[in-house]
């Protein structure tokens, strides 16, 4: 059984996370998110990823000719875990959404330790992060 991974924010970091997840035999990407129609949104669809968007933005993507699979809340229904690659400042909004959907999430650097209470480092606190609903990595480069 593969872990179903959603990537929230298919930008500079999200594209790299997608490449890494694609290389894992025990994981599959069930969708990525973008907040507005862009080259990266088209690229995600071209890569075969299902694209999810914020509620109310579906028409913007349709107008741009970019098909979407649904909203971010729809992605949370099919994902086991979200890797959040959004810019700083959005974490609290998304954390509440992830909590409501009872989905695990990992934030990619940029956020404060207080967001999750766990700042993952494989050599320091692997066991502390195991099974936690939320964690963050200290840098998107790790």
PDB file of C-alpha atoms in Angstrom:
ATOM      1  CA  UNK A   1       0.000   0.000   0.000  1.00  0.00           C
ATOM      2  CA  UNK A   2       1.422   3.364  -1.018  1.00  0.00           C
ATOM      3  CA  UNK A   3       1.279   6.517   1.077  1.00  0.00           C
ATOM      4  CA  UNK A   4      -0.899   9.045  -0.738  1.00  0.00           C
ATOM      5  CA  UNK A   5       0.926  12.387  -0.730  1.00  0.00           C
ATOM      6  CA  UNK A   6      -0.590  15.780  -1.498  1.00  0.00           C
ATOM      7  CA  UNK A   7       1.734  18.702  -2.134  1.00  0.00           C
ATOM      8  CA  UNK A   8       0.357  22.054  -1.071  1.00  0.00           C
ATOM      9  CA  UNK A   9       2.156  24.634  -3.171  1.00  0.00           C
ATOM     10  CA  UNK A  10       3.671  23.484  -6.459  1.00  0.00           C
ATOM     11  CA  UNK A  11       6.301  26.203  -6.759  1.00  0.00           C
ATOM     12  CA  UNK A  12      10.064  26.251  -6.307  1.00  0.00           C
ATOM     13  CA  UNK A  13      10.032  23.930  -3.283  1.00  0.00           C
ATOM     14  CA  UNK A  14       6.931  21.936  -4.225  1.00  0.00           C
ATOM     15  CA  UNK A  15       8.371  20.918  -7.592  1.00  0.00           C
ATOM     16  CA  UNK A  16      11.464  19.546  -5.838  1.00  0.00           C
ATOM     17  CA  UNK A  17       9.336  17.696  -3.284  1.00  0.00           C
ATOM     18  CA  UNK A  18       7.284  16.193  -6.125  1.00  0.00           C
ATOM     19  CA  UNK A  19      10.447  14.966  -7.834  1.00  0.00           C
ATOM     20  CA  UNK A  20      11.609  13.334  -4.593  1.00  0.00           C
ATOM     21  CA  UNK A  21       8.227  11.727  -3.839  1.00  0.00           C
ATOM     22  CA  UNK A  22       8.025  10.388  -7.409  1.00  0.00           C
ATOM     23  CA  UNK A  23      11.253   8.475  -6.743  1.00  0.00           C
ATOM     24  CA  UNK A  24       9.794   6.581  -3.771  1.00  0.00           C
ATOM     25  CA  UNK A  25       8.353   3.110  -4.358  1.00  0.00           C
ATOM     26  CA  UNK A  26       6.039   3.385  -1.349  1.00  0.00           C
ATOM     27  CA  UNK A  27       4.527   6.810  -2.137  1.00  0.00           C
ATOM     28  CA  UNK A  28       2.313   8.329  -4.797  1.00  0.00           C
ATOM     29  CA  UNK A  29       1.389  11.925  -5.476  1.00  0.00           C
ATOM     30  CA  UNK A  30      -2.394  12.240  -5.409  1.00  0.00           C
ATOM     31  CA  UNK A  31      -2.389  15.955  -6.182  1.00  0.00           C
ATOM     32  CA  UNK A  32      -0.680  19.320  -6.025  1.00  0.00           C
ATOM     33  CA  UNK A  33      -2.064  22.792  -5.390  1.00  0.00           C
ATOM     34  CA  UNK A  34      -1.691  26.196  -6.971  1.00  0.00           C
ATOM     35  CA  UNK A  35      -3.474  29.393  -5.950  1.00  0.00           C
ATOM     36  CA  UNK A  36      -3.615  30.920  -9.422  1.00  0.00           C
ATOM     37  CA  UNK A  37      -3.280  29.832 -13.035  1.00  0.00           C
ATOM     38  CA  UNK A  38       0.358  29.978 -14.046  1.00  0.00           C
ATOM     39  CA  UNK A  39       3.019  28.215 -16.029  1.00  0.00           C
ATOM     40  CA  UNK A  40       3.694  26.007 -12.994  1.00  0.00           C
ATOM     41  CA  UNK A  41       0.003  25.033 -12.813  1.00  0.00           C
ATOM     42  CA  UNK A  42       0.118  24.001 -16.485  1.00  0.00           C
ATOM     43  CA  UNK A  43       3.390  22.200 -15.854  1.00  0.00           C
ATOM     44  CA  UNK A  44       1.866  20.201 -12.991  1.00  0.00           C
ATOM     45  CA  UNK A  45      -1.003  19.059 -15.203  1.00  0.00           C
ATOM     46  CA  UNK A  46       1.508  18.222 -17.954  1.00  0.00           C
ATOM     47  CA  UNK A  47       3.437  16.073 -15.473  1.00  0.00           C
ATOM     48  CA  UNK A  48       0.252  14.102 -14.860  1.00  0.00           C
ATOM     49  CA  UNK A  49      -0.480  15.514 -11.417  1.00  0.00           C
ATOM     50  CA  UNK A  50      -4.047  16.259 -10.428  1.00  0.00           C
ATOM     51  CA  UNK A  51      -4.351  19.953  -9.693  1.00  0.00           C
ATOM     52  CA  UNK A  52      -6.331  21.336  -6.764  1.00  0.00           C
ATOM     53  CA  UNK A  53      -7.094  25.004  -6.149  1.00  0.00           C
ATOM     54  CA  UNK A  54      -8.564  27.227  -3.414  1.00  0.00           C
ATOM     55  CA  UNK A  55     -12.346  27.304  -3.221  1.00  0.00           C
ATOM     56  CA  UNK A  56     -13.734  29.979  -5.504  1.00  0.00           C
ATOM     57  CA  UNK A  57     -10.749  29.964  -7.879  1.00  0.00           C
ATOM     58  CA  UNK A  58     -11.928  27.149 -10.162  1.00  0.00           C
ATOM     59  CA  UNK A  59     -13.313  29.577 -12.781  1.00  0.00           C
ATOM     60  CA  UNK A  60      -9.960  31.389 -13.022  1.00  0.00           C
ATOM     61  CA  UNK A  61      -8.266  28.136 -13.995  1.00  0.00           C
ATOM     62  CA  UNK A  62     -11.041  27.163 -16.401  1.00  0.00           C
ATOM     63  CA  UNK A  63     -10.748  30.558 -18.104  1.00  0.00           C
ATOM     64  CA  UNK A  64      -6.988  29.958 -18.462  1.00  0.00           C
ATOM     65  CA  UNK A  65      -7.635  26.522 -19.974  1.00  0.00           C
ATOM     66  CA  UNK A  66      -6.130  24.625 -17.033  1.00  0.00           C
ATOM     67  CA  UNK A  67      -8.182  21.697 -15.792  1.00  0.00           C
ATOM     68  CA  UNK A  68      -8.534  21.118 -12.073  1.00  0.00           C
ATOM     69  CA  UNK A  69      -9.500  18.030 -10.093  1.00  0.00           C
ATOM     70  CA  UNK A  70     -11.159  20.044  -7.334  1.00  0.00           C
ATOM     71  CA  UNK A  71     -10.427  22.272  -4.374  1.00  0.00           C
ATOM     72  CA  UNK A  72      -7.781  21.953  -1.699  1.00  0.00           C
ATOM     73  CA  UNK A  73     -10.443  20.484   0.601  1.00  0.00           C
ATOM     74  CA  UNK A  74     -11.058  17.797  -2.036  1.00  0.00           C
ATOM     75  CA  UNK A  75      -7.341  16.957  -2.007  1.00  0.00           C
ATOM     76  CA  UNK A  76      -7.512  16.461   1.758  1.00  0.00           C
ATOM     77  CA  UNK A  77     -10.134  13.746   1.209  1.00  0.00           C
ATOM     78  CA  UNK A  78      -7.725  11.616  -0.860  1.00  0.00           C
ATOM     79  CA  UNK A  79      -4.343  12.354   0.769  1.00  0.00           C
ATOM     80  CA  UNK A  80      -2.815  10.499   3.712  1.00  0.00           C
ATOM     81  CA  UNK A  81      -0.320  13.300   4.258  1.00  0.00           C
ATOM     82  CA  UNK A  82       0.293  16.812   2.963  1.00  0.00           C
ATOM     83  CA  UNK A  83       3.729  18.249   2.372  1.00  0.00           C
ATOM     84  CA  UNK A  84       3.125  21.973   2.736  1.00  0.00           C
ATOM     85  CA  UNK A  85       5.423  24.006   0.517  1.00  0.00           C
ATOM     86  CA  UNK A  86       3.541  27.280   0.640  1.00  0.00           C
ATOM     87  CA  UNK A  87       5.275  30.576   1.429  1.00  0.00           C
ATOM     88  CA  UNK A  88       5.590  31.668   5.044  1.00  0.00           C
ATOM     89  CA  UNK A  89       2.564  33.283   6.603  1.00  0.00           C
ATOM     90  CA  UNK A  90      -0.040  30.745   5.480  1.00  0.00           C
ATOM     91  CA  UNK A  91       0.706  27.946   7.928  1.00  0.00           C
ATOM     92  CA  UNK A  92      -1.957  28.732  10.523  1.00  0.00           C
ATOM     93  CA  UNK A  93      -4.683  28.853   7.876  1.00  0.00           C
ATOM     94  CA  UNK A  94      -3.657  25.523   6.401  1.00  0.00           C
ATOM     95  CA  UNK A  95      -2.968  23.884   9.750  1.00  0.00           C
ATOM     96  CA  UNK A  96      -6.584  24.490  10.779  1.00  0.00           C
ATOM     97  CA  UNK A  97      -7.776  23.013   7.489  1.00  0.00           C
ATOM     98  CA  UNK A  98      -5.538  19.941   7.899  1.00  0.00           C
ATOM     99  CA  UNK A  99      -6.691  19.461  11.506  1.00  0.00           C
ATOM    100  CA  UNK A 100     -10.333  19.624  10.459  1.00  0.00           C
ATOM    101  CA  UNK A 101      -9.712  16.982   7.769  1.00  0.00           C
ATOM    102  CA  UNK A 102      -7.615  14.860  10.185  1.00  0.00           C
ATOM    103  CA  UNK A 103      -4.743  14.737   7.698  1.00  0.00           C
ATOM    104  CA  UNK A 104      -1.074  14.607   8.679  1.00  0.00           C
ATOM    105  CA  UNK A 105       1.200  17.373   7.412  1.00  0.00           C
ATOM    106  CA  UNK A 106       4.844  18.285   7.128  1.00  0.00           C
ATOM    107  CA  UNK A 107       5.886  21.905   6.625  1.00  0.00           C
ATOM    108  CA  UNK A 108       8.996  22.651   4.603  1.00  0.00           C
ATOM    109  CA  UNK A 109      11.125  25.066   6.618  1.00  0.00           C
ATOM    110  CA  UNK A 110      10.242  28.734   6.805  1.00  0.00           C
ATOM    111  CA  UNK A 111       7.778  28.264   9.654  1.00  0.00           C
ATOM    112  CA  UNK A 112       8.469  28.634  13.356  1.00  0.00           C
ATOM    113  CA  UNK A 113       8.983  25.628  15.619  1.00  0.00           C
ATOM    114  CA  UNK A 114       5.898  26.654  17.595  1.00  0.00           C
ATOM    115  CA  UNK A 115       3.658  25.764  14.629  1.00  0.00           C
ATOM    116  CA  UNK A 116       4.057  22.043  15.278  1.00  0.00           C
ATOM    117  CA  UNK A 117       6.232  21.689  18.371  1.00  0.00           C
ATOM    118  CA  UNK A 118       8.401  19.274  16.358  1.00  0.00           C
ATOM    119  CA  UNK A 119      11.288  20.326  14.156  1.00  0.00           C
ATOM    120  CA  UNK A 120      12.365  17.114  12.465  1.00  0.00           C
ATOM    121  CA  UNK A 121      15.950  16.042  11.998  1.00  0.00           C
ATOM    122  CA  UNK A 122      16.467  12.354  11.172  1.00  0.00           C
ATOM    123  CA  UNK A 123      19.607  12.089  13.283  1.00  0.00           C
ATOM    124  CA  UNK A 124      18.195  13.889  16.328  1.00  0.00           C
ATOM    125  CA  UNK A 125      14.489  13.177  16.843  1.00  0.00           C
ATOM    126  CA  UNK A 126      13.214  10.575  14.402  1.00  0.00           C
ATOM    127  CA  UNK A 127      11.156   8.831  17.105  1.00  0.00           C
ATOM    128  CA  UNK A 128       9.584  12.106  18.253  1.00  0.00           C
ATOM    129  CA  UNK A 129       8.191  12.737  14.767  1.00  0.00           C
ATOM    130  CA  UNK A 130       7.024   9.166  14.147  1.00  0.00           C
ATOM    131  CA  UNK A 131       3.226   9.113  14.226  1.00  0.00           C
ATOM    132  CA  UNK A 132       2.829  12.835  14.939  1.00  0.00           C
ATOM    133  CA  UNK A 133       0.036  14.587  13.060  1.00  0.00           C
ATOM    134  CA  UNK A 134       2.229  17.620  12.317  1.00  0.00           C
ATOM    135  CA  UNK A 135       5.948  18.207  11.943  1.00  0.00           C
ATOM    136  CA  UNK A 136       8.241  20.618  10.172  1.00  0.00           C
ATOM    137  CA  UNK A 137      11.625  20.233   8.671  1.00  0.00           C
ATOM    138  CA  UNK A 138      14.102  22.907   9.621  1.00  0.00           C
ATOM    139  CA  UNK A 139      14.899  23.792   6.025  1.00  0.00           C
ATOM    140  CA  UNK A 140      13.387  23.021   2.646  1.00  0.00           C
ATOM    141  CA  UNK A 141      16.898  21.889   1.684  1.00  0.00           C
ATOM    142  CA  UNK A 142      16.731  18.933   4.063  1.00  0.00           C
TER     143      UNK A 142
END
